[in-house]
Amino acid sequence: MTTLSLPTYADVEAAAQRIAGHANRTPVNTSRTLNDMLGAEVFFKCENFQRMGAFKFRGAFNALSKFTPEQRKGGVVAFSSGNHAQGIALSAKLLGMPATIVMPHDAPAAKIAATKGYGANVVVYDRYKEDREAIGRDLAEKHGMTLIPPYDHPDVLAGQGTAAKELFEEVGTLDALFTPLGGGGLLSGTALATRALAPQCQLYGVEPEAGNDGQQSLRSGSIVHIDTPKTIADGAQTQYLGNYTFGIIKRDVTDIVTASDAQLVQAMRFFAERMKMIVEPTGCLGLAAVTQMKEALKGKRVGVIISGGNVDIARFCELMAG
Ligand SMILES: *Cc1c(COP(=O)(O)O)cnc(C)c1O
């Protein structure tokens, strides 16, 4: 096995400087109702209020800011139907470079339109017949574009770590911190910030119950691959962790826990009713885990990263009505 050189907290600090003035310093919100219910003090870092509606803007902007003039000319390519696509498209627009996003032909029209709205060139592929990674690599080679993956990249994960950095700067140290987990960009970046700023803080990644590859990986000590899980948490439908992200997670994370779709809907309703926030299903993972771990968290200061708020309103209504 080759040893990777893992990014450090210094990379998170450098990312924070690059994104300053471009990314929102998102609010930290609290709920007295929830604190009373849990007997704990919970601080929500609200990345649903980040630009383009999710933390992905942080990593994307950081990665693109580091492009050489040569790379800027060729532009960036990414494959994603979700928040990474929009983060890359918006960052490329702000930095004045071309972006190509490879999306499945059956991606929601609203997502394709939003990505085009940021000025990106959208290439669609048939997800049942074609391999998006091969298409992305091909575009990169033929047109001199640089491929930026959604999580397993040092600049991407360092950028994602800036959310937790801001949280600790604002509220001080915490006893425990919970973050959603897909491919691990957010969790590994958060781990770098946590180990530097609140070394005693317990750090938990939260996955959908149907897709607990991260939990299996942490417990077995090597990356476990699974089929695409069926869950409403579409931002965490990844099949495996990355080499960089797992390297950090394995070293720095306390545990990985799971939440069911029913628990995510419950958390979504709480955010809407009590905190007047629209949070996408994946963004609800942290609160769903905290609710389950209520006994262990009594009297503690707890952080939760709300990762994003991009859910179709029709879909949101459907989930709330069910
Ligand atoms: C991408 C995403 C995640 C998962 O992030 P990883 O870095 O892949 O672990 C969680 N929530 C939202 C809203 C996302 O867009």
Short mmCIF file of C-alpha atoms and ligand atoms in Angstrom, two decimals:
data_model
loop_
_atom_site.label_atom_id
_atom_site.label_comp_id
_atom_site.label_asym_id
_atom_site.label_seq_id
_atom_site.Cartn_x
_atom_site.Cartn_y
_atom_site.Cartn_z
CA MET A 1 0.00 0.00 0.00
CA THR A 2 1.30 3.45 -0.85
CA THR A 3 1.25 5.91 2.00
CA LEU A 4 -0.66 9.08 1.26
CA SER A 5 0.45 12.39 2.61
CA LEU A 6 -2.65 13.48 4.50
CA PRO A 7 -3.62 17.14 4.72
CA THR A 8 -3.34 18.82 8.13
CA TYR A 9 -5.05 21.61 10.05
CA ALA A 10 -2.66 24.09 8.41
CA ASP A 11 -4.42 23.26 5.12
CA VAL A 12 -7.78 24.05 6.72
CA GLU A 13 -6.41 27.40 7.89
CA ALA A 14 -5.09 28.17 4.41
CA ALA A 15 -8.48 27.21 2.94
CA ALA A 16 -10.22 29.56 5.38
CA GLN A 17 -8.11 32.43 4.05
CA ARG A 18 -8.86 31.54 0.42
CA ILE A 19 -12.63 31.36 0.90
CA ALA A 20 -12.87 34.44 3.16
CA GLY A 21 -15.10 37.04 1.52
CA HIS A 22 -16.46 34.46 -0.94
CA ALA A 23 -18.13 31.84 1.26
CA ASN A 24 -20.71 32.84 3.86
CA ARG A 25 -19.68 32.63 7.48
CA THR A 26 -22.86 30.72 8.28
CA PRO A 27 -24.85 31.26 11.48
CA VAL A 28 -24.82 29.00 14.54
CA ASN A 29 -28.43 28.50 15.65
CA THR A 30 -29.85 26.98 18.82
CA SER A 31 -33.27 25.82 20.04
CA ARG A 32 -34.38 26.12 23.65
CA THR A 33 -37.10 23.56 23.00
CA LEU A 34 -34.51 21.03 21.86
CA ASN A 35 -32.12 21.84 24.70
CA ASP A 36 -34.94 21.30 27.20
CA MET A 37 -35.97 18.05 25.51
CA LEU A 38 -32.42 16.67 25.56
CA GLY A 39 -31.06 18.22 28.72
CA ALA A 40 -28.06 19.29 26.66
CA GLU A 41 -26.84 22.41 24.88
CA VAL A 42 -26.85 21.95 21.09
CA PHE A 43 -25.21 24.29 18.58
CA PHE A 44 -26.18 23.94 14.91
CA LYS A 45 -23.71 25.12 12.28
CA CYS A 46 -26.12 26.05 9.50
CA GLU A 47 -24.55 25.23 6.15
CA ASN A 48 -28.04 25.20 4.69
CA PHE A 49 -27.39 28.96 4.61
CA GLN A 50 -24.10 28.56 2.73
CA ARG A 51 -23.87 29.84 -0.86
CA MET A 52 -25.65 27.40 -3.20
CA GLY A 53 -27.24 25.86 -0.14
CA ALA A 54 -24.59 23.45 1.15
CA PHE A 55 -21.05 23.24 2.58
CA LYS A 56 -19.78 21.89 -0.76
CA PHE A 57 -19.05 25.46 -1.86
CA ARG A 58 -16.19 25.62 0.65
CA GLY A 59 -14.21 22.69 -0.73
CA ALA A 60 -14.96 23.53 -4.35
CA PHE A 61 -13.90 27.16 -4.04
CA ASN A 62 -10.74 26.21 -2.16
CA ALA A 63 -9.73 23.62 -4.76
CA LEU A 64 -10.37 25.91 -7.72
CA SER A 65 -8.56 28.84 -6.07
CA LYS A 66 -5.39 26.76 -6.14
CA PHE A 67 -5.45 26.16 -9.92
CA THR A 68 -2.42 27.37 -11.88
CA PRO A 69 -3.04 29.88 -14.73
CA GLU A 70 -2.70 26.93 -17.11
CA GLN A 71 -5.35 24.92 -15.25
CA ARG A 72 -7.67 27.93 -15.11
CA LYS A 73 -7.53 28.20 -18.88
CA GLY A 74 -8.54 24.57 -19.34
CA GLY A 75 -11.21 24.83 -16.67
CA VAL A 76 -12.66 22.27 -14.30
CA VAL A 77 -14.68 19.11 -14.85
CA ALA A 78 -16.77 17.34 -12.20
CA PHE A 79 -19.27 14.52 -12.24
CA SER A 80 -22.17 14.90 -9.85
CA SER A 81 -25.89 15.36 -9.90
CA GLY A 82 -25.95 17.08 -6.56
CA ASN A 83 -24.41 19.76 -4.42
CA HIS A 84 -20.82 19.19 -5.57
CA ALA A 85 -21.85 20.08 -9.13
CA GLN A 86 -23.37 23.34 -8.01
CA GLY A 87 -20.45 24.16 -5.73
CA ILE A 88 -18.01 23.65 -8.61
CA ALA A 89 -20.19 25.54 -11.10
CA LEU A 90 -20.59 28.57 -8.83
CA SER A 91 -16.93 28.62 -7.79
CA ALA A 92 -15.80 28.42 -11.43
CA LYS A 93 -18.08 31.30 -12.31
CA LEU A 94 -16.74 33.44 -9.46
CA LEU A 95 -13.15 32.64 -10.43
CA GLY A 96 -13.81 33.23 -14.13
CA MET A 97 -12.98 29.79 -15.47
CA PRO A 98 -14.99 27.35 -17.59
CA ALA A 99 -16.73 24.42 -15.87
CA THR A 100 -18.11 21.21 -17.32
CA ILE A 101 -20.41 19.08 -15.20
CA VAL A 102 -21.16 15.48 -16.16
CA MET A 103 -24.68 14.61 -14.96
CA PRO A 104 -26.96 11.61 -15.39
CA HIS A 105 -29.60 12.14 -18.11
CA ASP A 106 -32.35 11.50 -15.56
CA ALA A 107 -31.10 14.05 -12.98
CA PRO A 108 -33.91 16.36 -11.81
CA ALA A 109 -34.51 19.09 -14.39
CA ALA A 110 -34.28 21.68 -11.60
CA LYS A 111 -30.73 20.56 -10.74
CA ILE A 112 -29.59 20.61 -14.37
CA ALA A 113 -31.14 24.07 -14.76
CA ALA A 114 -29.49 25.36 -11.57
CA THR A 115 -26.09 24.09 -12.72
CA LYS A 116 -26.52 25.69 -16.15
CA GLY A 117 -27.72 28.82 -14.39
CA TYR A 118 -24.26 29.16 -12.83
CA GLY A 119 -22.88 29.17 -16.37
CA ALA A 120 -21.55 25.60 -16.43
CA ASN A 121 -21.54 23.42 -19.51
CA VAL A 122 -23.61 20.33 -18.70
CA VAL A 123 -22.81 16.99 -20.38
CA VAL A 124 -25.42 14.30 -19.77
CA TYR A 125 -24.74 10.58 -19.78
CA ASP A 126 -26.82 7.45 -19.52
CA ARG A 127 -26.25 6.17 -16.00
CA TYR A 128 -27.26 2.64 -16.95
CA LYS A 129 -24.93 2.35 -19.97
CA GLU A 130 -22.04 4.76 -19.51
CA ASP A 131 -19.30 5.22 -16.95
CA ARG A 132 -19.21 8.80 -15.66
CA GLU A 133 -15.66 8.58 -14.39
CA ALA A 134 -14.46 7.49 -17.83
CA ILE A 135 -16.37 10.38 -19.42
CA GLY A 136 -14.88 12.82 -16.93
CA ARG A 137 -11.35 11.51 -17.47
CA ASP A 138 -11.82 11.62 -21.22
CA LEU A 139 -12.95 15.25 -21.11
CA ALA A 140 -10.05 16.09 -18.84
CA GLU A 141 -7.51 14.56 -21.23
CA LYS A 142 -8.96 15.84 -24.49
CA HIS A 143 -9.66 19.40 -23.40
CA GLY A 144 -7.03 19.99 -20.74
CA MET A 145 -9.61 20.21 -17.97
CA THR A 146 -8.82 19.39 -14.35
CA LEU A 147 -11.08 16.85 -12.68
CA ILE A 148 -12.14 17.70 -9.13
CA PRO A 149 -13.74 14.78 -7.26
CA PRO A 150 -16.52 15.37 -4.71
CA TYR A 151 -14.66 14.27 -1.58
CA ASP A 152 -11.39 12.38 -1.98
CA HIS A 153 -9.11 15.35 -2.63
CA PRO A 154 -6.87 17.19 -0.11
CA ASP A 155 -8.06 20.68 -1.16
CA VAL A 156 -11.71 19.67 -1.15
CA LEU A 157 -11.64 18.13 2.32
CA ALA A 158 -9.50 20.95 3.74
CA GLY A 159 -12.12 23.42 2.48
CA GLN A 160 -14.93 21.43 4.09
CA GLY A 161 -13.06 21.63 7.41
CA THR A 162 -13.53 25.40 7.54
CA ALA A 163 -17.16 25.00 8.72
CA ALA A 164 -16.07 23.27 11.94
CA LYS A 165 -13.24 25.78 12.37
CA GLU A 166 -15.80 28.59 12.34
CA LEU A 167 -18.05 26.67 14.73
CA PHE A 168 -15.29 26.21 17.35
CA GLU A 169 -14.20 29.83 16.95
CA GLU A 170 -17.75 30.95 17.66
CA VAL A 171 -18.86 28.66 20.49
CA GLY A 172 -15.58 27.44 22.00
CA THR A 173 -14.87 23.84 22.83
CA LEU A 174 -17.54 21.11 22.68
CA ASP A 175 -17.97 17.70 24.30
CA ALA A 176 -19.22 16.10 21.10
CA LEU A 177 -19.66 17.02 17.44
CA PHE A 178 -21.86 15.27 14.86
CA THR A 179 -21.55 15.55 11.11
CA PRO A 180 -23.26 13.85 8.15
CA LEU A 181 -21.13 11.31 6.30
CA GLY A 182 -21.14 10.38 2.63
CA GLY A 183 -17.71 9.96 1.08
CA GLY A 184 -16.11 11.64 4.07
CA GLY A 185 -14.92 15.03 2.79
CA LEU A 186 -16.93 16.88 5.42
CA LEU A 187 -16.10 14.47 8.24
CA SER A 188 -12.36 14.30 7.53
CA GLY A 189 -12.05 18.09 7.19
CA THR A 190 -14.06 18.47 10.40
CA ALA A 191 -11.70 15.99 12.06
CA LEU A 192 -8.66 18.12 11.22
CA ALA A 193 -10.32 21.19 12.73
CA THR A 194 -11.57 19.28 15.77
CA ARG A 195 -8.27 17.66 16.68
CA ALA A 196 -6.57 21.09 16.45
CA LEU A 197 -9.18 23.25 18.19
CA ALA A 198 -10.98 20.89 20.59
CA PRO A 199 -8.77 17.81 20.99
CA GLN A 200 -10.98 16.30 23.72
CA CYS A 201 -14.17 16.60 21.70
CA GLN A 202 -15.77 13.33 20.64
CA LEU A 203 -16.37 13.33 16.90
CA TYR A 204 -19.12 11.28 15.24
CA GLY A 205 -19.94 10.72 11.59
CA VAL A 206 -23.57 9.90 10.85
CA GLU A 207 -24.63 7.75 7.90
CA PRO A 208 -27.98 6.57 6.60
CA GLU A 209 -28.83 3.19 8.10
CA ALA A 210 -29.21 1.67 4.63
CA GLY A 211 -25.68 2.69 3.65
CA ASN A 212 -23.36 2.12 6.61
CA ASP A 213 -20.19 1.44 4.61
CA GLY A 214 -18.31 4.03 6.67
CA GLN A 215 -19.27 2.34 9.93
CA GLN A 216 -18.22 -1.03 8.53
CA SER A 217 -14.95 0.49 7.28
CA LEU A 218 -14.08 2.12 10.59
CA ARG A 219 -14.80 -1.08 12.50
CA SER A 220 -12.95 -3.39 10.11
CA GLY A 221 -10.01 -1.03 9.52
CA SER A 222 -10.22 -0.98 5.72
CA ILE A 223 -12.52 0.62 3.14
CA VAL A 224 -15.71 -1.40 2.61
CA HIS A 225 -17.63 -1.05 -0.68
CA ILE A 226 -21.43 -1.41 -0.82
CA ASP A 227 -24.14 -1.09 -3.50
CA THR A 228 -25.77 2.32 -3.87
CA PRO A 229 -28.00 2.47 -0.78
CA LYS A 230 -31.71 3.22 -0.97
CA THR A 231 -32.32 6.19 1.32
CA ILE A 232 -33.87 9.65 1.22
CA ALA A 233 -30.44 11.04 2.20
CA ASP A 234 -29.34 11.53 -1.41
CA GLY A 235 -26.18 13.42 -0.40
CA ALA A 236 -24.90 10.32 1.42
CA GLN A 237 -25.60 7.61 -1.14
CA THR A 238 -21.90 7.03 -1.66
CA GLN A 239 -20.64 3.46 -1.96
CA TYR A 240 -17.27 3.83 -0.28
CA LEU A 241 -14.99 6.28 1.53
CA GLY A 242 -11.93 7.74 -0.17
CA ASN A 243 -8.29 7.02 0.60
CA TYR A 244 -7.59 10.48 1.98
CA THR A 245 -10.87 10.74 3.82
CA PHE A 246 -10.61 7.27 5.38
CA GLY A 247 -6.99 7.87 6.38
CA ILE A 248 -8.08 10.81 8.51
CA ILE A 249 -11.36 9.29 9.70
CA LYS A 250 -9.62 6.11 10.88
CA ARG A 251 -7.15 8.15 12.90
CA ASP A 252 -9.35 10.93 14.30
CA VAL A 253 -13.02 9.96 14.47
CA THR A 254 -14.60 8.58 17.67
CA ASP A 255 -17.29 6.50 15.96
CA ILE A 256 -19.70 6.32 13.04
CA VAL A 257 -23.39 5.91 13.84
CA THR A 258 -26.49 5.63 11.65
CA ALA A 259 -29.98 7.09 11.31
CA SER A 260 -33.06 5.65 9.58
CA ASP A 261 -35.08 7.49 6.95
CA ALA A 262 -37.97 7.77 9.44
CA GLN A 263 -35.63 9.49 11.92
CA LEU A 264 -34.45 11.87 9.20
CA VAL A 265 -38.03 12.87 8.40
CA GLN A 266 -38.64 13.49 12.10
CA ALA A 267 -35.57 15.74 12.29
CA MET A 268 -36.62 17.53 9.10
CA ARG A 269 -40.00 18.28 10.65
CA PHE A 270 -38.35 19.58 13.83
CA PHE A 271 -36.14 21.96 11.85
CA ALA A 272 -39.11 23.28 9.87
CA GLU A 273 -41.60 23.58 12.72
CA ARG A 274 -39.36 24.69 15.56
CA MET A 275 -36.41 26.38 13.93
CA LYS A 276 -38.07 27.65 10.73
CA MET A 277 -35.40 26.06 8.56
CA ILE A 278 -35.65 23.91 5.45
CA VAL A 279 -32.98 21.22 5.74
CA GLU A 280 -32.45 18.51 3.14
CA PRO A 281 -32.68 14.89 4.33
CA THR A 282 -28.90 14.38 4.39
CA GLY A 283 -28.51 17.55 6.44
CA CYS A 284 -30.71 15.98 9.14
CA LEU A 285 -28.34 13.09 9.93
CA GLY A 286 -26.62 14.88 12.84
CA LEU A 287 -29.78 15.78 14.73
CA ALA A 288 -31.21 12.30 14.14
CA ALA A 289 -28.14 10.78 15.82
CA VAL A 290 -28.15 13.23 18.72
CA THR A 291 -31.78 12.39 19.45
CA GLN A 292 -30.93 8.69 19.62
CA MET A 293 -27.91 9.28 21.86
CA LYS A 294 -29.84 11.52 24.25
CA GLU A 295 -28.87 9.65 27.44
CA ALA A 296 -25.15 9.77 26.73
CA LEU A 297 -25.29 13.47 25.86
CA LYS A 298 -27.09 14.74 28.99
CA GLY A 299 -25.46 17.89 30.37
CA LYS A 300 -23.05 18.10 27.42
CA ARG A 301 -22.23 20.82 24.92
CA VAL A 302 -22.94 19.33 21.53
CA GLY A 303 -22.25 20.60 18.00
CA VAL A 304 -24.19 19.51 14.92
CA ILE A 305 -23.30 20.40 11.36
CA ILE A 306 -26.38 20.89 9.19
CA SER A 307 -24.77 20.13 5.85
CA GLY A 308 -27.30 21.53 3.39
CA GLY A 309 -30.80 22.68 2.57
CA ASN A 310 -31.28 21.75 -1.07
CA VAL A 311 -34.50 19.83 -1.30
CA ASP A 312 -37.14 20.30 -3.93
CA ILE A 313 -40.13 21.97 -2.27
CA ALA A 314 -42.57 19.46 -3.77
CA ARG A 315 -40.40 16.66 -2.37
CA PHE A 316 -40.20 18.42 1.00
CA CYS A 317 -44.02 18.62 1.17
CA GLU A 318 -44.31 14.95 0.21
CA LEU A 319 -41.96 13.92 3.02
CA MET A 320 -43.71 16.14 5.55
CA ALA A 321 -47.16 14.84 4.56
CA GLY A 322 -46.14 11.16 4.76
C1 LIG B 1 -22.08 15.90 -0.09
C2 LIG B 1 -22.99 16.05 1.04
C3 LIG B 1 -22.83 15.31 2.23
C4 LIG B 1 -21.75 14.27 2.40
O1 LIG B 1 -20.48 14.84 2.32
P1 LIG B 1 -19.17 13.95 2.12
O2 LIG B 1 -18.07 14.93 2.07
O3 LIG B 1 -19.36 13.21 0.82
O4 LIG B 1 -19.12 13.01 3.25
C5 LIG B 1 -23.69 15.56 3.29
N1 LIG B 1 -24.68 16.46 3.19
C6 LIG B 1 -24.89 17.19 2.07
C7 LIG B 1 -25.99 18.16 2.05
C8 LIG B 1 -24.04 17.00 0.96
O5 LIG B 1 -24.25 17.73 -0.15
#
